[in-house]
Short mmCIF file of C-alpha atoms in Angstrom, two decimals:
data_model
loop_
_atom_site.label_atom_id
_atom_site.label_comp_id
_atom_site.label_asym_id
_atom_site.label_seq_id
_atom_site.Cartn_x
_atom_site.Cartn_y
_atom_site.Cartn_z
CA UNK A 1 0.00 0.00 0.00
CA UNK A 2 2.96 2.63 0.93
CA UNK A 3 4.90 1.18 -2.79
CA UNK A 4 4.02 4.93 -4.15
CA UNK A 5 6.35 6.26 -1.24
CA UNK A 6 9.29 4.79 -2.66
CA UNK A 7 11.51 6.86 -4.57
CA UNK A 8 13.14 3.82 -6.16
CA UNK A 9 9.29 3.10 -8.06
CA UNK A 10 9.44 7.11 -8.82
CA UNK A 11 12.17 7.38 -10.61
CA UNK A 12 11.81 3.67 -12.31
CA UNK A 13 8.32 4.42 -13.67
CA UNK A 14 9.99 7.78 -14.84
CA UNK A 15 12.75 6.42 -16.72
CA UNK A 16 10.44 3.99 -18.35
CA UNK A 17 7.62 7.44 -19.46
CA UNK A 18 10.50 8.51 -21.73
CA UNK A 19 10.63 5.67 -23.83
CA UNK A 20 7.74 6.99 -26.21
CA UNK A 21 9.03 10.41 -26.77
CA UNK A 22 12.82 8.65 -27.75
CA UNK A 23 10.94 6.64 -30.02
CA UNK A 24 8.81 9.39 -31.53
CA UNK A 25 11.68 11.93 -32.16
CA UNK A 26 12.96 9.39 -34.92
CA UNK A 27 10.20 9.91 -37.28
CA UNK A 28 8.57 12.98 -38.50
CA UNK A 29 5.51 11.71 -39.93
CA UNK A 30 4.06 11.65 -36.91
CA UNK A 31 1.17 13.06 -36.53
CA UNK A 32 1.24 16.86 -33.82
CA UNK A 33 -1.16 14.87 -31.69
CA UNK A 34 0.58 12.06 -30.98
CA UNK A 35 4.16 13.61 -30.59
CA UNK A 36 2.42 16.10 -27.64
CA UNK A 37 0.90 13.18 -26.14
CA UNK A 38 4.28 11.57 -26.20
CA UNK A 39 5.98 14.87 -24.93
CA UNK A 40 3.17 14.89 -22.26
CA UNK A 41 4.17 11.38 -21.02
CA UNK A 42 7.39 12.47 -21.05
CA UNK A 43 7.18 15.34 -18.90
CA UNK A 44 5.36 13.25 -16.33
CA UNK A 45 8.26 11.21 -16.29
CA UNK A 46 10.69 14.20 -15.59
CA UNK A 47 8.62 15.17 -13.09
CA UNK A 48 8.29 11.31 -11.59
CA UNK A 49 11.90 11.48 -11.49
CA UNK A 50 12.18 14.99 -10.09
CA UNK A 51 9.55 13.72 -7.30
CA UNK A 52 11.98 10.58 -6.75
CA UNK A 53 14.83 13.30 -5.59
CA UNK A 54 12.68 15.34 -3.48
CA UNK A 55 11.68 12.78 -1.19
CA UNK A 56 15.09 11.65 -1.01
CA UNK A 57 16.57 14.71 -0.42
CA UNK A 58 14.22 15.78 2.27
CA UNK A 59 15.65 13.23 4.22
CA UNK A 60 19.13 15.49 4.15
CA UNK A 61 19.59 18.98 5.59
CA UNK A 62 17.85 22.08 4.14
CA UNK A 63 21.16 23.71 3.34
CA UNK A 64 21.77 20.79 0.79
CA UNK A 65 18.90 21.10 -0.49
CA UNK A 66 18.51 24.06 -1.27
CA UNK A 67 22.25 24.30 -2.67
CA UNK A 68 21.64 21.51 -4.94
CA UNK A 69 17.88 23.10 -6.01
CA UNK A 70 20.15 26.06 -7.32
CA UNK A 71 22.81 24.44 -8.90
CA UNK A 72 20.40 22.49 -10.78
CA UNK A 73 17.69 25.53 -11.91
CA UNK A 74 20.73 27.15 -13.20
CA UNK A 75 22.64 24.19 -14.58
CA UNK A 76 19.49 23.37 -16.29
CA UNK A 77 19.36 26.73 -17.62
CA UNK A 78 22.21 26.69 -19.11
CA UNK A 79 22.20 23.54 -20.56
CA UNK A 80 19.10 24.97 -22.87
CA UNK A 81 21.22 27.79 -24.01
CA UNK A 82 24.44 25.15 -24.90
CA UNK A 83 22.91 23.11 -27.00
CA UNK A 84 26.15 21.78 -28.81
CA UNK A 85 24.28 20.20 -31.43
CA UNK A 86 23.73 22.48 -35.15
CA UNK A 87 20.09 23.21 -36.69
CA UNK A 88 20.88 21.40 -39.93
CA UNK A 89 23.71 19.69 -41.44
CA UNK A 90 24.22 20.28 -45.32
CA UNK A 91 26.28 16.96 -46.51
CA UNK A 92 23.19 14.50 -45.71
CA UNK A 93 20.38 16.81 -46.15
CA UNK A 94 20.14 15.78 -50.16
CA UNK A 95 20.14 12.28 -49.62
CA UNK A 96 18.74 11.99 -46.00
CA UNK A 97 14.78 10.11 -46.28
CA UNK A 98 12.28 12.95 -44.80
CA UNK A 99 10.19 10.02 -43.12
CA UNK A 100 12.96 9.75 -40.55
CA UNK A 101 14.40 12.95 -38.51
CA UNK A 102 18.17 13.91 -39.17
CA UNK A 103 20.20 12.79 -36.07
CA UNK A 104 21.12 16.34 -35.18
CA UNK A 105 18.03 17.10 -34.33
CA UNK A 106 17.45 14.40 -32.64
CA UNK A 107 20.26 14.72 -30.46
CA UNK A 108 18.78 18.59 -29.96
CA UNK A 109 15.56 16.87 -29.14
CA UNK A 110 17.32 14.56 -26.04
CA UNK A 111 19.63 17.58 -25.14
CA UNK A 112 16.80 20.30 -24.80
CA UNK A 113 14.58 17.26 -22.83
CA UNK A 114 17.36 16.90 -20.04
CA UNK A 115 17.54 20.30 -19.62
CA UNK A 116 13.94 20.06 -19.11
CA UNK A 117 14.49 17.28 -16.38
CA UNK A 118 17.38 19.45 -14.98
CA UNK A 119 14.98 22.40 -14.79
CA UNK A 120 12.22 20.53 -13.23
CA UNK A 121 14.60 18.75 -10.72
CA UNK A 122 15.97 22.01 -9.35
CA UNK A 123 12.41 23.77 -9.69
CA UNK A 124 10.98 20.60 -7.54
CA UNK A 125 13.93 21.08 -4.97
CA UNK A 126 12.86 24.56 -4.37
CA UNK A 127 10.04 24.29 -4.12
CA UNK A 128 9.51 21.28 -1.65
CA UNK A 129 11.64 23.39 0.44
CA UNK A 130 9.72 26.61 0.61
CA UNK A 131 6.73 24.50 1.45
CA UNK A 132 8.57 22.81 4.11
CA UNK A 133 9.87 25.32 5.56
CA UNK A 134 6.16 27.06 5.73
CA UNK A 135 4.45 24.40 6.85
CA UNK A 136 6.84 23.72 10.10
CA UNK A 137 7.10 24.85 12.82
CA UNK A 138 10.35 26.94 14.18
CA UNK A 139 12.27 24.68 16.70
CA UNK A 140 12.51 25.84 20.40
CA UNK A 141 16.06 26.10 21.20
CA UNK A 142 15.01 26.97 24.83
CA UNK A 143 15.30 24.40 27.44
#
């Protein structure tokens, strides 16, 4: 009954929601409907993952937390502005099939979706910690 605790099951049912979107970024005559869906699923899976860390980290000091929140909203953030791979690449765009998407963009694809995890992961971190920290109470250090 206390299986959706676990942040083991979290982050294994997240890994596995990001198998349809890896698949889908292959082809592009997929249909806009289907490829949100996918992205949708996807997302949930970032955020499955992100809710994985959370509970383990609240486990930890608040001071880690929230250093590792930060380092992650802007590590994520700069991930999406590095992204090392180029919009188009001349030599196979001649002979390249337009059923199946060039691997650049691909590789874009993946890149910009981590940085989406990264961004969620830090953005969960904070936020679990400004609710934690309003919903407690102070500690008496009075004895």
């Amino acid at each position: 009954m206390d299986g959706w605790r676990n942040p083991a099951r979290w982050a294994r049912a997240g890994r596995w929601a990001l198998v349809p979107i890896a698949v889908l970024d292959w082809f592009r005559l997929v249909p806009q409907g289907v490829f949100v869906a996918g992205f949708l699923v996807a997302v949930a899976g970032l955020a499955g993952m992100a809710a994985a860390l959370v509970v383990r980290m609240l486990r930890r000091s608040r001071g880690s937390m929230a250093a590792l929140g930060v380092v992650m909203l802007l590590g994520g953030l700069a991930l999406f502005a590095l992204d090392p791979f180029p919009g188009s690449f001349p030599a196979i765009e001649a002979w390249w099939p337009d059923a199946v998407t060039q691997p650049q963009q691909v590789g874009s694809a993946y890149w910009q979706l981590a940085a989406l995890g990264v961004v969620l992961a830090g953005f969960a971190l904070l936020a679990a910690l400004l609710v934690a920290s309003l919903t407690t109470r102070p500690r008496s250090t009075s004895r």
